Short mmCIF file of C-alpha atoms in Angstrom, two decimals:
data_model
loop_
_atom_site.label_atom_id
_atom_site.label_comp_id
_atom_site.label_asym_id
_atom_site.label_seq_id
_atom_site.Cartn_x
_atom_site.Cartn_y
_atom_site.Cartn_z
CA UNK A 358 100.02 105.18 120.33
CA UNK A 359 97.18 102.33 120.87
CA UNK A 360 94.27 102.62 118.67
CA UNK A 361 91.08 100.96 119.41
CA UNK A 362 89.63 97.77 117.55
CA UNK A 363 89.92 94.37 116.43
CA UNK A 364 93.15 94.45 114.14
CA UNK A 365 92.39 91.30 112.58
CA UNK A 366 88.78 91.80 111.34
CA UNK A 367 87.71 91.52 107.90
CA UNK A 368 88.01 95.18 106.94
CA UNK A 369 91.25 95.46 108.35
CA UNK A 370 92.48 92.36 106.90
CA UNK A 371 91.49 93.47 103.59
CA UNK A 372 93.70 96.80 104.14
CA UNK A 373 96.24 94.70 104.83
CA UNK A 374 95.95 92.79 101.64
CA UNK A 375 96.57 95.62 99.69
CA UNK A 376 99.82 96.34 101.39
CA UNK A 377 100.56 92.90 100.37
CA UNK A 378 100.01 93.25 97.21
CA UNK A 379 102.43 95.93 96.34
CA UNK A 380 105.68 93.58 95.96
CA UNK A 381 103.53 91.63 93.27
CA UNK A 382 102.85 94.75 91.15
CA UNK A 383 106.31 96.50 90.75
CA UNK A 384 107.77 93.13 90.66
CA UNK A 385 105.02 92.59 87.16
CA UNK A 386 106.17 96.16 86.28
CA UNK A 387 110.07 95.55 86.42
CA UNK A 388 109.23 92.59 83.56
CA UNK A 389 108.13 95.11 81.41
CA UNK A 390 106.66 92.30 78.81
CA UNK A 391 102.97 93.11 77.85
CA UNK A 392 101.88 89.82 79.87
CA UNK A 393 103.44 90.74 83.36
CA UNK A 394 101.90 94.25 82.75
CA UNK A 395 98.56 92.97 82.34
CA UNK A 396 99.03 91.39 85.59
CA UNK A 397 100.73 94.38 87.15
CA UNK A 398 97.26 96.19 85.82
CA UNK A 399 94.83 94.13 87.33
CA UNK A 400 96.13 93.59 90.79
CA UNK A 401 96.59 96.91 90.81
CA UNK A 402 92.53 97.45 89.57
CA UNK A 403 91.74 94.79 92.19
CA UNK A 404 94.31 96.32 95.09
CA UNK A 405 92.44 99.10 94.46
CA UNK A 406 88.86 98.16 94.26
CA UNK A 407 89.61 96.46 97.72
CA UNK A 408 89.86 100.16 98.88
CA UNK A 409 86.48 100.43 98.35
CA UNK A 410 85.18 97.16 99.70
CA UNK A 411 86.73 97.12 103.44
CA UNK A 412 85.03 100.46 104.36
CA UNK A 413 81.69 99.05 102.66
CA UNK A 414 82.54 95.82 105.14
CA UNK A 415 83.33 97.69 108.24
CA UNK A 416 80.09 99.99 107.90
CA UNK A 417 77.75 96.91 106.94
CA UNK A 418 79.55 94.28 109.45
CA UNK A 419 79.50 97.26 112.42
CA UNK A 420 83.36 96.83 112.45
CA UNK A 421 84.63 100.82 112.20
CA UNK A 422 87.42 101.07 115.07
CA UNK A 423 90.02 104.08 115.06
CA UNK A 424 93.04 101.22 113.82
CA UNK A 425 90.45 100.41 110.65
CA UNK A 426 90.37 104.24 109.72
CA UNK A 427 94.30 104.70 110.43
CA UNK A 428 95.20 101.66 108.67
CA UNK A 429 92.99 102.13 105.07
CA UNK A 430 94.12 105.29 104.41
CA UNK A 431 98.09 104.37 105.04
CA UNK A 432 97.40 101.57 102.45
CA UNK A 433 96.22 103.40 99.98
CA UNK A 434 99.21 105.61 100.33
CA UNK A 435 101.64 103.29 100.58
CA UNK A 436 100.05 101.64 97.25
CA UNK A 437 99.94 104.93 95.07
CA UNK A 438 103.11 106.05 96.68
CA UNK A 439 104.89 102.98 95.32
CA UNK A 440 103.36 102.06 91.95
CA UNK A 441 104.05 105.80 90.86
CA UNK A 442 108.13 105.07 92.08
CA UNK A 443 107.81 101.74 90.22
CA UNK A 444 105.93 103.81 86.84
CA UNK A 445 108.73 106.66 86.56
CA UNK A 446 112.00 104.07 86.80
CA UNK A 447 110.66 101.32 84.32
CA UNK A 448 111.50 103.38 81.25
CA UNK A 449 113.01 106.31 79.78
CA UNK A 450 109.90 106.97 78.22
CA UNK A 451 108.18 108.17 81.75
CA UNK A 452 111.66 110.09 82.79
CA UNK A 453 109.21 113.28 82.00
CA UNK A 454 107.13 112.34 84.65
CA UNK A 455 109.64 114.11 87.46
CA UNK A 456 110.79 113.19 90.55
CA UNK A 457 109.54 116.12 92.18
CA UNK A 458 105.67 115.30 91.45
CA UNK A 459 106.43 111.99 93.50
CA UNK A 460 107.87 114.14 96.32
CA UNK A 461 104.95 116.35 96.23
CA UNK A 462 102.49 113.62 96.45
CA UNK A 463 104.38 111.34 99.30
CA UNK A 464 105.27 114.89 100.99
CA UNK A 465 101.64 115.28 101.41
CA UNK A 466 100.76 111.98 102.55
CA UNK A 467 103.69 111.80 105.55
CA UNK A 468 102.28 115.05 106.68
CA UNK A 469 98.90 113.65 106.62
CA UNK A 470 99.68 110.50 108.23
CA UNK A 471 101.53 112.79 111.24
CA UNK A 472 98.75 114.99 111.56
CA UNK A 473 96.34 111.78 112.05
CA UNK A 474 99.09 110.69 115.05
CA UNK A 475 99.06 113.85 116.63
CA UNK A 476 94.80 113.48 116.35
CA UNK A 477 95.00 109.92 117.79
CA UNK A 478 97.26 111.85 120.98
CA UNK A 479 95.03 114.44 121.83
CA UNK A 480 92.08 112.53 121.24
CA UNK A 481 90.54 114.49 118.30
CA UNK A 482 88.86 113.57 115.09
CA UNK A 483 91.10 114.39 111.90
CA UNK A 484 88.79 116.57 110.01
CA UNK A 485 88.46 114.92 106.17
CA UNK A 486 86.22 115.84 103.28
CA UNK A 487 84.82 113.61 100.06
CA UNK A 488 87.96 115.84 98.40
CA UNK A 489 90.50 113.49 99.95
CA UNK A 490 88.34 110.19 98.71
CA UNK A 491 88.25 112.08 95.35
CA UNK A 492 92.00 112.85 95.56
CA UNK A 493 92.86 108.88 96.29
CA UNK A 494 90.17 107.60 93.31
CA UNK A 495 91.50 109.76 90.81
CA UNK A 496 95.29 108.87 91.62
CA UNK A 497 94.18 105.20 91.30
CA UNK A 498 92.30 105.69 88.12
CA UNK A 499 95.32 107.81 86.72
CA UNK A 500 97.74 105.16 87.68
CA UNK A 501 95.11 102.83 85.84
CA UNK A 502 95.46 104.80 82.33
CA UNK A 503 99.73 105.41 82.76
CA UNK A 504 99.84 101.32 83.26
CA UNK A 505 97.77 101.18 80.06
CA UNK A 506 99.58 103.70 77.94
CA UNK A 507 102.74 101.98 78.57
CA UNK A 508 101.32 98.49 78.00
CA UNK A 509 100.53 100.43 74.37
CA UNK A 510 103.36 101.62 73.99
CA UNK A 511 105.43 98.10 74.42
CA UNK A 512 103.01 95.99 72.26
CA UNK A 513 103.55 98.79 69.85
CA UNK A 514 99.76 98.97 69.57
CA UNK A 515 99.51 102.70 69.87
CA UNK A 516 102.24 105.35 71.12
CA UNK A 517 101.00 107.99 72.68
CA UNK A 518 103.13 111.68 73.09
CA UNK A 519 104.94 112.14 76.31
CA UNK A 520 103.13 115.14 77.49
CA UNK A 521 100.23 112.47 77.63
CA UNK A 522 101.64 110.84 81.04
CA UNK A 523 103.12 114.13 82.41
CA UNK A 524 100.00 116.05 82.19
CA UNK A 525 98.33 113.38 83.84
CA UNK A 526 100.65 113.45 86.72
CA UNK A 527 100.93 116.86 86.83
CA UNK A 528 97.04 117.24 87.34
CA UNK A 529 97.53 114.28 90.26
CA UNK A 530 100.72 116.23 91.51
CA UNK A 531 98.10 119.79 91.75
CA UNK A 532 94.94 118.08 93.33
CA UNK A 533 97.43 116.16 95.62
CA UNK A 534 98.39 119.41 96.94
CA UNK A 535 95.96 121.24 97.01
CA UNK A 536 93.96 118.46 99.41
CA UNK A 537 96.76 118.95 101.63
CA UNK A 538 96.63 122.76 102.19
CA UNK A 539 92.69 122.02 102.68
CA UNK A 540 93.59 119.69 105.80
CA UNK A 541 96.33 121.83 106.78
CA UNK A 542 93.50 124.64 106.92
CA UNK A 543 90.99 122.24 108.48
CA UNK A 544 93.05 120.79 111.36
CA UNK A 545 95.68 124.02 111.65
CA UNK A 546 95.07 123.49 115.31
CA UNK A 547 96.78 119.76 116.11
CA UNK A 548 100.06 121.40 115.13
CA UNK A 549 100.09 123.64 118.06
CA UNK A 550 99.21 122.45 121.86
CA UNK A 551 96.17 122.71 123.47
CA UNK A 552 95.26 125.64 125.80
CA UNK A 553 94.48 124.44 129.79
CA UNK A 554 91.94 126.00 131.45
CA UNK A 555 92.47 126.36 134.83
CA UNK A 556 89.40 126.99 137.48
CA UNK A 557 89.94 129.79 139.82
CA UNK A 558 89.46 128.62 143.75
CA UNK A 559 88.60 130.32 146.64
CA UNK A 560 92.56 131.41 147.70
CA UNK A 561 92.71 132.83 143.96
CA UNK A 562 89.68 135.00 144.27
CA UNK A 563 91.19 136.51 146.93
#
């Protein structure tokens, strides 16, 4: 699979940064202190406002290529994908928030991530929607407010109930899913091959 485009251009190098920056934010979660939290919650703010800025960049700097649209999307995947695994195992607390939501949600990313390969190798456009960007913004932002409810809960500032964090997932977990079935719908076609016309000559007519 070769995709076209600079690999190395701004955009794509600030997709890459946010790959990077994973390690740094389960590592601050794993402390569990209030301090490494706050970090864990702002490099994970800023990993994911740089979701935001390398499309901006590639439109304004006339830098879109096919890698730049593969690559941001498995980023932000592979950054929601991971925080959430980092979330549910820091404390007993989040146990609630079960391991099948996480399946769910990383279920439906490999199968989107296959269905943009098998796009890429017949040369077809992955049909998306402003659902998906929706889908990716409010698992960010949802992320966000667990980080912050657990920061509350440490400093002993405010304890929320448990249902708080599970119904948050569990509305992630639903809109997650249901953004698959609408690309599954939308691109039902890469999963099966394509159809060759063949042009009748003379000796056929016959």
């Amino acid at each position: 699979m070769k995709l076209s485009g600079d690999k190395f251009n701004l955009p794509n190098m600030i997709s890459y940064l946010r790959i990077i920056l994973i390690p740094f934010i389960i590592y601050f979660l794993k402390m569990k202190s209030v301090e490494y939290l706050i970090y864990s919650l702002v490099l994970f703010m800023f990993a994911s406002f740089t979701d935001l800025v390398d499309g901006w960049i590639a439109r304004k700097l006339k830098q879109e290529s096919e890698f730049g649209r593969f690559i941001d999307p498995i980023a932000d995947k592979f950054l929601v994908i991971a925080s959430l695994f980092a979330i549910i195992t820091i404390d007993p607390y989040f146990e609630i928030l079960d391991y099948w939501m996480i399946i769910i949600i990383a279920g439906r990313d490999i199968l989107i991530t296959v269905m943009r390969i098998l796009a890429i190798k017949k040369e077809k456009q992955l049909q998306t929607s402003n659902f998906g960007k929706f889908k990716t913004a409010f698992q960010m932002l949802s992320i966000v407010i667990i980080i912050m409810i657990y920061m509350s809960k440490r400093s002993g500032f405010f304890v929320t109930h448990e249902s708080v964090p599970y119904y948050i997932m569990l509305a992630v977990t639903l809109m997650t899913a249901f953004s698959g079935v609408r690309y599954i719908i939308t691109n039902w076609q890469l999963f099966f091959p394509e159809k060759k016309s063949y042009k009748k000559s003379y000796m056929d007519e016959k």
